[in-house]
Amino acid sequence: MTDRIQAIRGMNDILAEQTSRWQYLEMQVRSVLEQYGYQEIRFPILEKTDLFVHSIGETSDIVSKEMYSFTDRNGDSLTLRPEGTAGCVRAGLQHGLFKAGVQRLWYAGPMFRRERPQKGRLRQFHQTGVEAFGLNGPDIDAELILLGSRLWRALGLQDITLQINSLGSMDSRLVYRNALVEYFSDHKDLLDEDSRMRLDRNPLRILDSKNPAMQSLIDQAPAMSQYLDPESAEHFTTLRDLLREAGVEFMVNSRLVRGLDYYCKTVFEWVTDRLGAQGTVCAGGRYDGMVEHFGGEPTPAVGFALGMERLLELADSPGHEGRQPDLYFIHAGKGSETQAMKLAEQIRDAKPDLKVILHCGGGSMKSQFKKADRSGAALALILAENELEKRTISIKHLRVETAQQEVSWSALPAVLAEILDQNNPA
RNA sequence: GUGAGCGUAGCUCAGUUGGCAGAGCUCAGGAUUGUGGAUCCUGUGGUCGUGGGUUCGAGCCCCAUCGCUCACCCCA
């Protein structure tokens, strides 16, 4: 206990008890993504530090204080990915994917940010990312939102609401930024310490300050919607129309800014109030400039990321425990062990769908039965002296009141199939 | 990085004004030698997070430190 090595803070083990819930969630996510024709892509967890600095932005919190970076033996600075979009773009560029037309891609895996852990926030956490490249219209923005909406339905989630906003083109965003700086500079005496810091680094972020003392100042600040360029405004209007037509409820939140520098035009967040302070389950937006920024052809792009731990906490539905074993194979007496192992292998050959636990470690019949029961198995198979001599095996039902039966080794697969089919008509 | 709360068995937690460290669950064994679950009995398991201090005596009081949790910040 004293100085045993422990996991790194904020990097949790997911134990066997939990993995079936993860698998269920991952399966649901994957099947919805496939419904929409998205394809899985896999890329490294480690990338050159510059990739993240130049996409997420030097002034962002992620880059300025949250990355796990280190110097490789050859002097390169490498970083554990804090998000997936940058790596996805890099991989797409490196393999010429964006020259081959529209790409609908997804990926899943761990991300790393060195923050103070709290509810819904870890240093190693898992995201599923969805990205669409090569489409600049609001239709694809709407598709991504509908995809999310369908996923909540598939998971039976109710308490998630959608917030959307438009940040405009990079140019109009710059104009707005200047207007904001001017406004807040005029009221510098009313700004809190954090906001003063943000004034020159990232003024848009002042807008989503939670400090109640700042609310009236923020309420009277210039609104982004006044500064949208005509194209962005039309894009946003059409998106809202599409969502209304599709029956997706949403709220326009003009203070929705997002912390990564690369976003433009559409941004959105799916939020819940059931998760404590970290209520964002899924968020994303458009990043039309990134591919070009990294030296590719101008390629519009939109995407979002799902926080899997947060989603898991919301979808706390029981009943997705791992499947119980079908058979627990008990054996006792001289020579039974080798024969039991052979028979168990034969059963696995003949009936690959069955989950068969062969008792290991010896012990009395009584203790073996106890373990059979605890394993949750439907049937116990028994091979002891009597059976061994007669070349038979006894089958005992552990969950239903049915007489124990004895069958020959050769008849075993067929009998098992019959019994288990009756138990699970499905 | 800042603040608050909490650290006693594998897990959940008791522990009185400072006086021999406990329970339930889990795990292992047993209650007529080849039969589980219910009940009963027994056992394993602890440097009370760590280090100092006060005291005849500290799980309890004081200081420091580490860890966990929640919140701020920020984000999925």
Coordinates of C-alpha atoms (C1' of nucleotides) in Angstrom, one line a residue:
Chain A
M1 CA 0.0 0.0 0.0
T2 CA 2.7 2.4 1.1
D3 CA 4.8 3.0 -2.0
R4 CA 3.4 0.5 -4.5
I5 CA 3.3 2.0 -7.9
Q6 CA 0.0 3.5 -8.8
A7 CA -1.5 4.6 -12.0
I8 CA -0.8 8.2 -13.1
R9 CA -3.3 10.7 -11.8
G10 CA -6.3 11.0 -14.1
M11 CA -5.5 7.9 -16.0
N12 CA -7.9 5.2 -15.0
D13 CA -8.0 1.5 -15.3
I14 CA -11.2 0.1 -16.9
L15 CA -11.7 -3.2 -15.1
A16 CA -13.4 -6.3 -16.4
E17 CA -16.6 -5.4 -14.5
Q18 CA -16.9 -2.3 -16.7
T19 CA -15.7 -3.4 -20.1
S20 CA -19.0 -5.0 -21.2
R21 CA -20.7 -1.6 -20.8
W22 CA -17.9 0.0 -22.9
Q23 CA -18.3 -2.7 -25.5
Y24 CA -22.0 -2.1 -25.7
L25 CA -21.6 1.6 -26.1
E26 CA -18.9 1.2 -28.7
M27 CA -21.1 -1.2 -30.6
Q28 CA -24.0 1.3 -30.7
V29 CA -21.8 4.2 -31.8
R30 CA -20.2 2.1 -34.5
S31 CA -23.5 0.9 -35.9
V32 CA -25.0 4.4 -36.1
L33 CA -21.8 5.6 -37.9
E34 CA -22.0 2.8 -40.3
Q35 CA -25.7 3.6 -41.0
Y36 CA -24.5 7.0 -42.3
G37 CA -21.6 5.5 -44.3
Y38 CA -18.7 6.8 -42.3
Q39 CA -15.5 4.7 -42.4
E40 CA -13.1 4.1 -39.6
I41 CA -9.6 5.5 -39.8
R42 CA -6.8 4.8 -37.3
F43 CA -3.8 7.0 -36.7
P44 CA -1.1 7.3 -34.0
I45 CA -1.5 8.5 -30.5
L46 CA 1.8 10.3 -30.7
E47 CA 2.5 13.1 -33.2
K48 CA 4.9 15.9 -33.8
T49 CA 4.2 18.7 -31.3
D50 CA 3.9 21.2 -34.2
L51 CA 0.9 19.5 -35.6
F52 CA -1.2 20.4 -32.5
V53 CA 0.4 23.8 -32.0
H54 CA -0.5 24.9 -35.6
S55 CA -4.0 23.5 -35.6
I56 CA -5.4 24.0 -32.1
G57 CA -3.6 27.3 -31.7
E58 CA -0.7 28.5 -29.6
T59 CA -2.9 30.6 -27.3
S60 CA -5.4 27.9 -26.6
D61 CA -5.4 26.4 -23.1
I62 CA -4.7 23.0 -24.6
V63 CA -1.5 24.0 -26.2
S64 CA -0.3 26.5 -23.7
K65 CA -0.7 24.3 -20.6
E66 CA -2.3 20.9 -21.1
M67 CA -0.2 18.9 -23.5
Y68 CA 1.9 15.9 -22.6
S69 CA 5.0 16.7 -24.7
F70 CA 8.6 15.3 -24.5
T71 CA 11.7 15.4 -26.6
D72 CA 12.5 12.2 -28.5
R73 CA 16.0 10.8 -28.6
N74 CA 16.6 12.6 -31.9
G75 CA 15.6 15.9 -30.6
D76 CA 12.1 16.1 -32.1
S77 CA 9.3 17.4 -29.8
L78 CA 6.5 14.8 -29.7
T79 CA 3.1 15.1 -28.0
L80 CA 0.4 12.6 -26.9
R81 CA -2.6 13.7 -28.9
P82 CA -5.0 16.0 -26.9
E83 CA -7.7 15.6 -29.6
G84 CA -8.2 13.7 -32.8
T85 CA -9.0 16.2 -35.6
A86 CA -5.4 17.3 -36.2
G87 CA -4.1 13.8 -36.6
C88 CA -7.0 12.9 -38.8
V89 CA -6.2 15.8 -41.1
R90 CA -2.5 15.0 -41.1
A91 CA -3.2 11.4 -42.1
G92 CA -5.6 12.4 -44.8
L93 CA -3.1 14.9 -46.3
Q94 CA -0.2 12.4 -46.1
H95 CA -2.2 9.8 -48.1
G96 CA -3.9 12.2 -50.5
L97 CA -7.3 11.3 -49.2
F98 CA -8.7 14.8 -49.8
K99 CA -7.9 14.7 -53.5
A100 CA -10.1 11.6 -53.8
G101 CA -13.3 13.6 -53.2
V102 CA -15.6 13.5 -50.2
Q103 CA -14.4 11.6 -47.1
R104 CA -16.7 10.6 -44.2
L105 CA -14.4 9.3 -41.5
W106 CA -14.5 8.3 -37.8
Y107 CA -12.0 7.2 -35.3
A108 CA -12.0 6.3 -31.6
G109 CA -9.4 6.1 -28.9
P110 CA -7.6 7.7 -26.0
M111 CA -6.7 11.4 -25.8
F112 CA -4.5 13.1 -23.3
R113 CA -4.7 16.4 -21.5
R114 CA -2.9 17.4 -18.4
E115 CA -5.7 19.0 -16.5
R116 CA -6.9 18.6 -12.9
P117 CA -9.2 15.6 -12.9
Q118 CA -12.8 16.0 -11.8
K119 CA -16.2 14.5 -12.5
G120 CA -16.3 13.9 -16.3
R121 CA -12.7 15.0 -16.8
L122 CA -9.7 12.8 -17.0
R123 CA -6.1 13.1 -18.2
Q124 CA -6.5 10.1 -20.4
F125 CA -10.0 10.0 -21.7
H126 CA -11.7 8.5 -24.7
Q127 CA -13.2 10.2 -27.7
T128 CA -15.0 9.1 -30.8
G129 CA -14.4 11.6 -33.5
V130 CA -16.4 12.0 -36.7
E131 CA -15.1 14.2 -39.5
A132 CA -16.5 15.0 -43.0
F133 CA -14.1 16.5 -45.6
G134 CA -14.8 18.1 -48.9
L135 CA -18.3 19.5 -48.3
N136 CA -18.9 23.1 -47.6
G137 CA -22.7 23.3 -47.4
P138 CA -24.9 23.3 -44.3
D139 CA -26.3 20.0 -45.4
I140 CA -23.3 18.0 -44.0
D141 CA -23.4 20.1 -40.8
A142 CA -27.0 19.0 -40.4
E143 CA -26.1 15.4 -41.2
L144 CA -23.6 15.3 -38.3
I145 CA -26.1 16.7 -36.0
L146 CA -28.8 14.2 -37.1
L147 CA -26.3 11.4 -36.6
G148 CA -25.7 12.5 -33.0
S149 CA -29.4 12.8 -32.4
R150 CA -30.0 9.3 -33.7
L151 CA -27.3 8.0 -31.4
W152 CA -29.0 9.5 -28.3
R153 CA -32.2 7.8 -29.4
A154 CA -30.4 4.5 -29.9
L155 CA -28.9 4.8 -26.4
G156 CA -32.2 5.9 -24.9
L157 CA -30.9 9.2 -23.7
Q158 CA -33.3 12.0 -23.0
D159 CA -31.6 14.8 -21.2
I160 CA -29.4 16.1 -23.9
T161 CA -30.0 19.4 -25.6
L162 CA -28.4 20.9 -28.6
Q163 CA -26.8 24.4 -28.7
I164 CA -25.6 25.9 -32.0
N165 CA -23.9 29.1 -33.1
S166 CA -22.0 30.5 -36.0
L167 CA -18.6 32.0 -35.7
G168 CA -18.5 33.3 -39.2
S169 CA -15.7 33.2 -41.7
M170 CA -12.1 33.6 -40.4
D171 CA -12.3 37.2 -41.8
S172 CA -15.5 38.2 -40.2
R173 CA -14.4 36.6 -37.0
L174 CA -11.4 38.9 -37.0
V175 CA -13.6 41.9 -37.4
Y176 CA -15.8 40.8 -34.6
R177 CA -12.8 40.1 -32.4
N178 CA -11.6 43.7 -32.9
A179 CA -15.0 45.0 -32.0
L180 CA -15.0 42.9 -28.8
V181 CA -11.5 44.0 -27.8
E182 CA -12.6 47.6 -28.3
Y183 CA -15.7 47.1 -26.2
F184 CA -14.0 45.3 -23.3
S185 CA -11.1 47.6 -23.4
D186 CA -13.5 50.5 -22.8
H187 CA -14.7 48.7 -19.7
K188 CA -11.4 47.3 -18.5
D189 CA -12.2 48.2 -14.9
L190 CA -15.1 45.8 -14.9
L191 CA -13.2 42.8 -16.1
D192 CA -12.0 40.1 -13.8
E193 CA -8.5 38.9 -13.7
D194 CA -9.0 36.0 -16.1
S195 CA -10.8 38.1 -18.6
R196 CA -8.1 40.7 -18.7
M197 CA -5.7 37.9 -19.5
R198 CA -7.9 36.8 -22.3
L199 CA -8.4 40.3 -23.7
D200 CA -5.3 40.1 -26.0
R201 CA -4.9 36.3 -26.1
N202 CA -8.4 35.1 -26.9
P203 CA -11.1 37.8 -26.4
L204 CA -14.0 35.6 -27.7
R205 CA -13.5 33.4 -24.6
I206 CA -14.5 36.2 -22.3
L207 CA -18.0 35.6 -23.6
D208 CA -18.5 32.3 -21.9
S209 CA -17.1 33.4 -18.5
K210 CA -19.2 31.9 -15.6
N211 CA -18.4 34.8 -13.3
P212 CA -21.8 36.3 -12.4
A213 CA -20.3 39.7 -11.8
M214 CA -19.5 39.9 -15.5
Q215 CA -22.8 38.9 -16.8
S216 CA -24.3 42.3 -17.5
L217 CA -21.1 43.4 -19.2
I218 CA -21.2 40.4 -21.4
D219 CA -24.9 40.7 -22.1
Q220 CA -24.3 44.2 -23.5
A221 CA -21.2 43.2 -25.6
P222 CA -21.5 43.2 -29.4
A223 CA -23.1 40.1 -30.8
M224 CA -21.4 37.9 -33.3
S225 CA -24.6 37.7 -35.3
Q226 CA -24.2 41.4 -36.2
Y227 CA -20.8 40.7 -37.7
L228 CA -21.5 37.6 -39.7
D229 CA -20.5 37.8 -43.3
P230 CA -23.4 37.3 -45.7
E231 CA -22.3 33.8 -46.7
S232 CA -21.9 32.6 -43.1
A233 CA -25.2 34.1 -42.2
E234 CA -27.0 32.3 -45.1
H235 CA -25.2 29.1 -44.2
F236 CA -26.4 29.4 -40.6
T237 CA -30.0 30.2 -41.7
T238 CA -30.1 27.2 -43.9
L239 CA -28.7 24.9 -41.2
R240 CA -31.4 26.1 -38.8
D241 CA -34.1 25.4 -41.5
L242 CA -32.7 21.9 -42.1
L243 CA -32.7 21.1 -38.4
R244 CA -36.3 22.4 -38.0
E245 CA -37.4 20.3 -41.0
A246 CA -35.8 17.3 -39.5
G247 CA -37.5 17.9 -36.2
V248 CA -34.3 18.4 -34.2
E249 CA -34.7 20.9 -31.4
F250 CA -32.0 23.3 -30.8
M251 CA -31.1 26.6 -29.1
V252 CA -29.0 29.3 -30.6
N253 CA -26.4 30.2 -28.1
S254 CA -24.6 33.3 -29.3
R255 CA -21.9 32.9 -26.5
L256 CA -21.0 29.4 -27.7
V257 CA -17.4 30.0 -28.7
R258 CA -15.4 26.8 -28.2
G259 CA -11.8 26.7 -27.1
L260 CA -10.0 25.6 -30.2
D261 CA -8.8 28.2 -32.7
Y262 CA -9.6 26.3 -35.8
Y263 CA -13.3 26.6 -35.8
C264 CA -15.3 28.8 -38.1
K265 CA -18.9 29.1 -39.2
T266 CA -21.0 26.4 -37.5
V267 CA -20.2 25.3 -34.0
F268 CA -22.4 23.1 -31.8
E269 CA -22.5 21.3 -28.5
W270 CA -24.8 18.6 -27.1
V271 CA -25.1 19.3 -23.3
T272 CA -26.7 17.8 -20.3
D273 CA -27.2 19.0 -16.8
R274 CA -26.9 15.5 -15.3
L275 CA -23.1 15.3 -15.3
G276 CA -22.1 18.0 -12.9
A277 CA -19.8 20.8 -14.1
Q278 CA -18.7 19.1 -17.3
G279 CA -21.9 18.8 -19.2
T280 CA -20.7 18.7 -22.7
V281 CA -21.1 15.2 -24.1
C282 CA -20.4 15.9 -27.7
A283 CA -19.2 19.0 -29.5
G284 CA -17.7 20.1 -32.8
G285 CA -17.9 22.5 -35.7
R286 CA -16.5 23.5 -39.0
Y287 CA -12.8 24.0 -39.7
D288 CA -12.6 24.9 -43.3
G289 CA -9.1 26.4 -43.1
M290 CA -7.1 23.5 -41.6
V291 CA -6.3 21.3 -44.6
E292 CA -5.1 24.3 -46.5
H293 CA -3.2 25.6 -43.5
F294 CA -1.2 22.3 -43.5
G295 CA -0.4 22.7 -47.2
G296 CA -3.3 20.9 -48.8
E297 CA -5.8 22.0 -51.4
P298 CA -8.5 24.2 -49.8
T299 CA -10.8 21.6 -48.4
P300 CA -13.9 22.4 -46.3
A301 CA -14.3 20.2 -43.2
V302 CA -16.7 19.6 -40.3
G303 CA -16.6 17.3 -37.4
F304 CA -17.4 16.6 -33.8
A305 CA -16.0 14.6 -30.9
L306 CA -17.9 12.5 -28.4
G307 CA -16.7 12.1 -24.8
M308 CA -17.1 8.4 -24.2
E309 CA -16.7 8.5 -20.4
R310 CA -19.4 11.2 -20.2
L311 CA -21.6 9.3 -22.5
L312 CA -21.1 6.2 -20.5
E313 CA -22.1 8.0 -17.3
L314 CA -25.3 9.2 -18.9
A315 CA -26.2 5.9 -20.4
D316 CA -26.1 4.1 -17.1
S317 CA -28.6 1.6 -18.3
P318 CA -28.2 -1.8 -16.6
G319 CA -28.7 -5.1 -18.4
H320 CA -25.6 -4.9 -20.6
E321 CA -23.5 -7.2 -18.5
G322 CA -21.3 -9.6 -20.2
R323 CA -22.8 -12.9 -21.3
Q324 CA -22.8 -15.6 -18.6
P325 CA -21.0 -18.8 -19.3
D326 CA -23.0 -21.7 -20.7
L327 CA -21.0 -24.5 -19.2
Y328 CA -18.9 -25.0 -16.2
F329 CA -16.9 -28.3 -16.5
I330 CA -16.3 -30.1 -13.2
H331 CA -14.0 -33.0 -12.9
A332 CA -12.6 -35.2 -10.1
G333 CA -10.6 -38.4 -9.8
K334 CA -7.6 -39.9 -11.5
G335 CA -7.4 -39.3 -15.2
S336 CA -10.4 -37.0 -15.3
E337 CA -8.4 -33.8 -15.8
T338 CA -6.9 -34.8 -19.2
Q339 CA -10.2 -36.3 -20.4
A340 CA -12.1 -33.2 -19.3
M341 CA -9.7 -31.0 -21.2
K342 CA -10.1 -33.1 -24.3
L343 CA -13.9 -33.1 -24.1
A344 CA -14.0 -29.3 -23.4
E345 CA -12.0 -28.8 -26.6
Q346 CA -14.3 -31.1 -28.5
I347 CA -17.3 -29.1 -27.3
R348 CA -15.6 -25.8 -28.4
D349 CA -14.9 -27.3 -31.8
A350 CA -18.5 -28.5 -32.3
K351 CA -20.3 -25.5 -30.7
P352 CA -18.1 -22.4 -31.1
D353 CA -20.8 -20.1 -29.8
L354 CA -20.8 -21.7 -26.3
K355 CA -18.9 -20.2 -23.5
V356 CA -17.2 -23.1 -21.7
I357 CA -15.2 -22.8 -18.5
L358 CA -13.1 -25.7 -17.6
H359 CA -12.5 -25.9 -13.9
C360 CA -8.8 -25.5 -13.1
G361 CA -7.0 -25.7 -9.8
G362 CA -8.4 -28.9 -8.3
G363 CA -10.5 -28.9 -5.1
S364 CA -13.4 -30.9 -3.8
M365 CA -16.5 -31.6 -5.9
K366 CA -18.3 -29.3 -3.4
S367 CA -16.0 -26.4 -4.0
Q368 CA -16.2 -27.0 -7.7
F369 CA -19.9 -26.8 -7.6
K370 CA -19.8 -23.7 -5.6
K371 CA -17.6 -22.1 -8.3
A372 CA -19.9 -23.4 -11.0
D373 CA -22.8 -21.7 -9.4
R374 CA -20.9 -18.4 -8.9
S375 CA -19.7 -18.4 -12.5
G376 CA -23.3 -17.9 -13.5
A377 CA -23.2 -20.9 -15.9
A378 CA -26.4 -22.5 -16.9
L379 CA -25.1 -26.1 -16.8
A380 CA -22.5 -28.0 -14.9
L381 CA -20.8 -30.8 -16.7
I382 CA -19.5 -33.5 -14.4
L383 CA -16.8 -36.0 -15.1
A384 CA -15.6 -38.2 -12.2
E385 CA -14.7 -41.8 -11.7
N386 CA -18.1 -43.2 -12.6
E387 CA -18.5 -41.2 -15.7
L388 CA -14.9 -41.8 -16.8
E389 CA -15.4 -45.5 -16.5
K390 CA -18.6 -45.5 -18.5
R391 CA -17.4 -42.9 -21.0
T392 CA -20.3 -40.6 -20.1
I393 CA -20.8 -37.2 -18.7
S394 CA -23.4 -35.9 -16.2
I395 CA -25.3 -32.7 -17.0
K396 CA -26.7 -30.8 -14.1
H397 CA -29.0 -27.8 -14.5
L398 CA -28.0 -25.0 -12.2
R399 CA -30.7 -22.5 -13.0
V400 CA -33.9 -24.6 -13.5
E401 CA -35.5 -27.5 -11.7
T402 CA -34.6 -30.3 -14.1
A403 CA -33.3 -33.8 -13.4
Q404 CA -29.7 -34.4 -13.8
Q405 CA -28.9 -36.5 -16.9
E406 CA -26.1 -38.7 -18.1
V407 CA -25.1 -38.9 -21.7
S408 CA -22.3 -40.5 -23.7
W409 CA -19.4 -38.5 -24.8
S410 CA -20.3 -38.8 -28.4
A411 CA -23.8 -37.6 -27.8
L412 CA -22.7 -34.6 -25.8
P413 CA -22.7 -31.8 -28.4
A414 CA -26.1 -32.6 -29.7
V415 CA -27.6 -32.9 -26.3
L416 CA -26.1 -29.6 -25.2
A417 CA -27.4 -27.9 -28.3
E418 CA -30.9 -29.1 -27.6
I419 CA -30.9 -28.1 -23.9
L420 CA -29.4 -24.6 -24.5
D421 CA -31.8 -23.9 -27.4
Q422 CA -34.7 -24.6 -25.2
N423 CA -33.3 -22.3 -22.5
N424 CA -32.8 -19.4 -25.0
P425 CA -35.5 -19.6 -27.6
A426 CA -34.2 -16.3 -28.9
Chain B
rG1 C1' -2.3 26.2 -11.3
rU2 C1' -6.2 27.7 -7.1
rG3 C1' -9.9 26.3 -3.3
rA4 C1' -12.9 22.9 -0.3
rG5 C1' -14.0 17.9 1.5
rC6 C1' -12.2 13.0 2.4
rG7 C1' -8.0 8.9 3.3
rU8 C1' -9.3 2.6 8.8
rA9 C1' -9.2 -5.1 5.5
rG10 C1' -9.9 -6.6 -1.8
rC11 C1' -15.1 -3.6 -1.5
rU12 C1' -18.8 -0.6 1.7
rC13 C1' -18.1 1.5 6.3
rA14 C1' -18.3 1.6 12.3
rG15 C1' -14.6 3.1 15.9
rU16 C1' -17.5 7.0 22.3
rU17 C1' -14.2 12.3 26.7
rG18 C1' -7.2 9.9 23.6
rG19 C1' -6.9 3.6 26.7
rC20 C1' -5.7 -4.0 23.6
rA21 C1' -8.2 -2.1 15.6
rG22 C1' -14.1 -3.9 14.4
rA23 C1' -18.6 -5.3 11.3
rG24 C1' -21.0 -6.6 6.7
rC25 C1' -19.8 -8.3 1.8
rU26 C1' -16.0 -10.9 -1.0
rC27 C1' -12.5 -14.9 -0.8
rA28 C1' -10.9 -19.9 1.4
rG29 C1' -12.4 -24.3 4.4
rG30 C1' -16.3 -27.0 7.0
rA31 C1' -21.7 -28.9 8.9
rU32 C1' -22.1 -38.3 7.2
rU33 C1' -16.0 -39.0 1.9
rG34 C1' -20.0 -37.5 -5.8
rU35 C1' -23.6 -32.1 -6.0
rG36 C1' -24.0 -25.4 -5.8
rG37 C1' -27.7 -21.6 -4.2
rA38 C1' -30.7 -20.7 1.9
rU39 C1' -28.8 -21.2 7.0
rC40 C1' -24.9 -22.0 10.5
rC41 C1' -19.5 -22.5 12.1
rU42 C1' -14.3 -21.4 11.2
rG43 C1' -10.4 -19.0 8.8
rU44 C1' -7.3 -15.5 5.5
rG45 C1' -6.8 -10.4 5.2
rG46 C1' -4.3 -3.9 8.6
rU47 C1' 2.7 -0.3 9.7
rC48 C1' -5.4 3.1 10.6
rG49 C1' -2.2 7.0 3.2
rU50 C1' 3.1 8.6 4.7
rG51 C1' 6.6 11.4 7.9
rG52 C1' 7.2 14.2 12.2
rG53 C1' 5.1 16.4 16.9
rU54 C1' 2.1 16.6 21.7
rU55 C1' 1.1 12.7 25.5
rC56 C1' 2.4 7.6 30.3
rG57 C1' -0.5 6.3 25.9
rA58 C1' -2.7 8.7 19.2
rG59 C1' -7.1 5.7 14.2
rC60 C1' -8.8 10.1 17.2
rC61 C1' -5.2 16.2 18.9
rC62 C1' -1.2 19.5 16.0
rC63 C1' 2.2 20.3 11.6
rA64 C1' 3.9 18.7 7.0
rU65 C1' 3.5 15.6 2.8
rC66 C1' 1.2 12.3 -0.8
rG67 C1' -3.3 10.5 -2.8
rC68 C1' -8.6 10.6 -4.0
rU69 C1' -13.1 13.5 -4.8
rC70 C1' -15.7 17.8 -6.1
rA71 C1' -15.5 22.8 -7.8
rC72 C1' -12.8 27.1 -10.3
rC73 C1' -10.1 27.5 -14.9
rC74 C1' -11.0 24.9 -19.4
rC75 C1' -13.1 21.3 -22.2
rA76 C1' -15.3 15.8 -24.7

